[in-house]
Amino acid sequence: MSASGDLDTSVRREAGLMEDGKPMESVLRDLRAEGFGMIDCIKAVTRLQSCSLGEAKRVVHLSAAWSDRREAHDAFHDELERQAKEELN
């Protein structure tokens, strides 16, 4: 939970704003500014766009709102994949 409230309340607010044309990128930027993390943003995208978890992860990962974390996130996943392959061999 962020310092400013719970995710459900924020998702309901953002859903109303999206009906009026607010783009998802702005939603993600605002959620992050409110203190919500990447996982919360992924949850929000699944609810707001009625999409799969994989699609929501892609939307958040590729968003401008989280672009400053993309390189570190990619490196983390690459290292996990490398270690998993090593353990299988």
Backbone as JSON, one array per atom type, in Angstrom:
{
  "sequence": "MSASGDLDTSVRREAGLMEDGKPMESVLRDLRAEGFGMIDCIKAVTRLQSCSLGEAKRVVHLSAAWSDRREAHDAFHDELERQAKEELN",
  "N": [[0.84, -1.18, 0.0], [0.45, 2.26, -0.69], [1.74, 5.34, 0.66], [-0.33, 7.11, 0.51], [-2.81, 5.89, 0.35], [-5.11, 3.16, -0.45], [-4.76, 0.7, -3.07], [-7.1, -0.16, -4.42], [-8.9, 1.99, -4.13], [-7.54, 3.98, -5.55], [-7.45, 2.8, -8.1], [-10.17, 2.75, -8.76], [-10.67, 5.51, -8.93], [-8.91, 6.21, -11.03], [-10.03, 4.68, -13.09], [-12.4, 6.03, -13.62], [-11.34, 8.44, -14.57], [-10.02, 7.51, -16.83], [-12.19, 6.83, -18.4], [-12.91, 9.31, -19.2], [-10.92, 9.83, -20.95], [-8.25, 9.8, -20.06], [-4.94, 8.76, -20.57], [-3.27, 5.53, -20.25], [-0.55, 5.74, -19.69], [-0.39, 8.14, -18.24], [-1.87, 7.4, -16.02], [-0.19, 5.45, -14.88], [2.04, 7.02, -14.28], [0.92, 8.76, -12.38], [0.09, 6.95, -10.36], [2.58, 5.96, -9.56], [3.72, 8.33, -8.59], [2.13, 8.66, -6.39], [3.17, 6.83, -4.71], [2.89, 4.14, -5.17], [4.17, 0.96, -6.1], [5.89, -0.95, -8.68], [4.68, -3.51, -8.87], [2.15, -2.99, -7.83], [1.28, -1.25, -9.82], [1.17, -3.0, -11.98], [-0.92, -4.67, -11.12], [-2.96, -2.76, -11.16], [-3.12, -2.17, -13.91], [-4.02, -4.66, -14.91], [-6.58, -4.67, -13.9], [-7.71, -2.28, -14.91], [-7.5, -2.53, -17.67], [-8.46, -4.99, -18.18], [-6.77, -7.17, -18.82], [-4.3, -9.77, -19.39], [-1.95, -10.98, -16.92], [0.65, -11.13, -17.95], [0.51, -9.32, -20.13], [-0.05, -6.97, -18.74], [2.3, -6.69, -17.25], [4.09, -6.22, -19.33], [3.11, -3.75, -20.31], [3.59, -2.03, -18.11], [6.36, -2.37, -17.76], [7.38, -1.34, -20.16], [6.58, 1.27, -20.04], [6.85, 4.86, -19.96], [6.7, 5.93, -17.47], [8.0, 4.15, -15.8], [10.48, 3.93, -16.92], [12.99, 4.57, -15.94], [13.7, 2.45, -14.38], [13.92, 0.32, -16.03], [16.36, -0.73, -17.2], [17.73, -1.83, -14.97], [15.82, -3.66, -14.16], [15.67, -5.36, -16.39], [18.29, -6.39, -16.31], [18.21, -7.78, -13.9], [16.31, -9.8, -14.47], [17.63, -11.08, -16.57], [19.83, -12.12, -15.21], [18.54, -13.88, -13.43], [17.5, -15.72, -15.28], [19.89, -16.7, -16.37], [21.02, -17.96, -14.13], [19.08, -19.9, -13.61], [19.3, -21.5, -15.9], [21.9, -22.46, -15.54], [21.55, -24.06, -13.28], [19.96, -26.05, -14.31], [21.67, -27.42, -15.93]],
  "CA": [[0.0, 0.0, 0.0], [1.22, 3.49, -0.74], [1.55, 6.23, 1.8], [-1.51, 7.95, 0.34], [-4.08, 5.17, 0.31], [-5.05, 1.79, -0.97], [-4.76, 0.56, -4.52], [-8.47, -0.25, -4.93], [-9.46, 3.35, -4.22], [-6.86, 4.67, -6.66], [-7.88, 2.18, -9.36], [-11.53, 3.25, -9.05], [-10.53, 6.91, -9.36], [-8.28, 6.24, -12.35], [-10.99, 4.13, -14.06], [-13.28, 7.14, -14.0], [-10.57, 9.39, -15.38], [-9.78, 6.89, -18.13], [-13.43, 6.94, -19.18], [-12.89, 10.66, -19.76], [-9.84, 9.94, -21.92], [-6.9, 9.79, -19.51], [-4.17, 7.61, -21.1], [-2.67, 4.64, -19.27], [0.76, 6.28, -19.29], [-0.62, 9.13, -17.18], [-2.3, 6.64, -14.85], [1.0, 4.85, -14.28], [2.85, 8.11, -13.72], [0.26, 9.24, -11.17], [0.18, 5.92, -9.33], [3.95, 5.95, -9.05], [3.9, 9.55, -7.81], [1.41, 8.45, -5.12], [3.94, 5.91, -3.89], [2.66, 2.75, -5.54], [5.3, 0.33, -6.76], [5.7, -1.6, -9.97], [3.71, -4.6, -8.74], [0.83, -2.36, -7.72], [0.91, -0.73, -11.14], [0.78, -4.16, -12.8], [-2.27, -5.03, -10.67], [-3.87, -1.73, -11.64], [-3.3, -2.35, -15.36], [-4.88, -5.83, -15.15], [-7.97, -4.28, -13.57], [-8.19, -1.19, -15.76], [-7.54, -2.92, -19.07], [-8.96, -6.37, -18.27], [-5.79, -7.91, -19.61], [-3.56, -10.81, -18.68], [-0.82, -10.54, -16.11], [1.78, -10.93, -18.85], [0.32, -8.07, -20.88], [0.08, -5.86, -17.79], [3.73, -6.56, -16.96], [4.7, -5.59, -20.51], [2.68, -2.34, -20.34], [4.3, -1.3, -17.07], [7.79, -2.43, -18.04], [7.7, -0.48, -21.3], [6.03, 2.61, -19.85], [7.76, 5.97, -19.65], [6.62, 6.15, -16.02], [8.95, 3.25, -15.14], [11.64, 3.76, -17.8], [14.24, 4.69, -15.18], [13.97, 1.16, -13.74], [13.92, -0.72, -17.06], [17.67, -1.36, -17.36], [17.99, -2.67, -13.79], [14.83, -4.74, -14.2], [16.13, -6.3, -17.43], [19.5, -7.06, -15.83], [17.78, -8.72, -12.87], [15.68, -10.95, -15.13], [18.68, -11.8, -17.32], [20.62, -12.88, -14.24], [17.7, -15.0, -12.99], [17.46, -16.69, -16.37], [21.22, -17.31, -16.45], [21.18, -18.87, -12.99], [18.17, -21.03, -13.79], [19.91, -22.35, -16.93], [23.05, -23.12, -14.92], [21.06, -25.11, -12.38], [19.41, -27.14, -15.13], [22.78, -28.13, -16.58]],
  "C": [[0.88, 1.24, 0.0], [0.96, 4.31, 0.51], [0.23, 6.99, 1.7], [-2.83, 7.19, 0.26], [-3.95, 3.8, -0.28], [-5.25, 1.76, -2.48], [-6.18, 0.53, -5.08], [-9.1, 1.13, -5.11], [-8.85, 4.09, -5.4], [-7.29, 4.11, -8.01], [-9.29, 2.67, -9.73], [-11.48, 4.69, -9.55], [-9.98, 6.97, -10.78], [-9.21, 5.67, -13.43], [-11.93, 5.23, -14.55], [-12.58, 8.15, -14.88], [-10.26, 8.83, -16.76], [-11.02, 6.93, -19.01], [-13.53, 8.31, -19.84], [-11.69, 10.9, -20.67], [-8.42, 9.96, -21.37], [-6.14, 8.57, -20.02], [-3.52, 6.8, -19.97], [-1.31, 5.16, -18.8], [0.62, 7.3, -18.16], [-1.07, 8.46, -15.9], [-1.08, 6.07, -14.14], [1.89, 5.9, -13.62], [2.24, 8.6, -12.41], [0.3, 8.22, -10.04], [1.58, 5.87, -8.72], [4.2, 7.17, -8.17], [3.2, 9.45, -6.45], [2.13, 7.47, -4.21], [3.7, 4.44, -4.18], [3.86, 2.22, -6.31], [4.9, -0.33, -8.08], [4.64, -2.71, -9.89], [2.3, -4.05, -8.6], [0.36, -1.83, -9.07], [0.5, -1.86, -12.07], [-0.63, -4.61, -12.42], [-3.29, -4.04, -11.21], [-4.15, -1.9, -13.13], [-4.21, -3.55, -15.64], [-6.34, -5.48, -14.9], [-8.52, -3.26, -14.55], [-8.33, -1.59, -17.22], [-8.08, -4.33, -19.27], [-8.05, -7.22, -19.14], [-5.09, -8.95, -18.75], [-2.44, -10.19, -17.85], [0.4, -10.26, -16.98], [1.69, -9.63, -19.63], [0.49, -6.88, -19.95], [1.55, -5.62, -17.44], [4.44, -5.87, -18.11], [4.37, -4.09, -20.55], [3.47, -1.52, -19.33], [5.79, -1.24, -17.38], [8.2, -1.46, -19.15], [7.21, 0.96, -21.15], [7.13, 3.64, -19.59], [7.8, 6.2, -18.14], [7.64, 5.31, -15.26], [10.23, 3.07, -15.95], [12.96, 3.85, -17.04], [14.62, 3.39, -14.48], [14.16, 0.04, -14.75], [15.26, -1.45, -17.16], [17.98, -2.29, -16.18], [17.05, -3.87, -13.77], [15.24, -5.8, -15.22], [17.35, -7.09, -16.96], [19.15, -8.11, -14.77], [17.19, -9.99, -13.5], [16.69, -11.76, -15.95], [19.51, -12.66, -16.38], [19.82, -14.07, -13.7], [17.67, -16.1, -14.04], [18.79, -17.43, -16.49], [21.4, -18.34, -15.34], [20.28, -20.1, -13.12], [18.73, -22.0, -14.82], [21.1, -23.12, -16.36], [22.61, -24.27, -14.02], [20.49, -26.29, -13.14], [20.5, -27.98, -15.78], [23.62, -28.9, -15.59]]
}
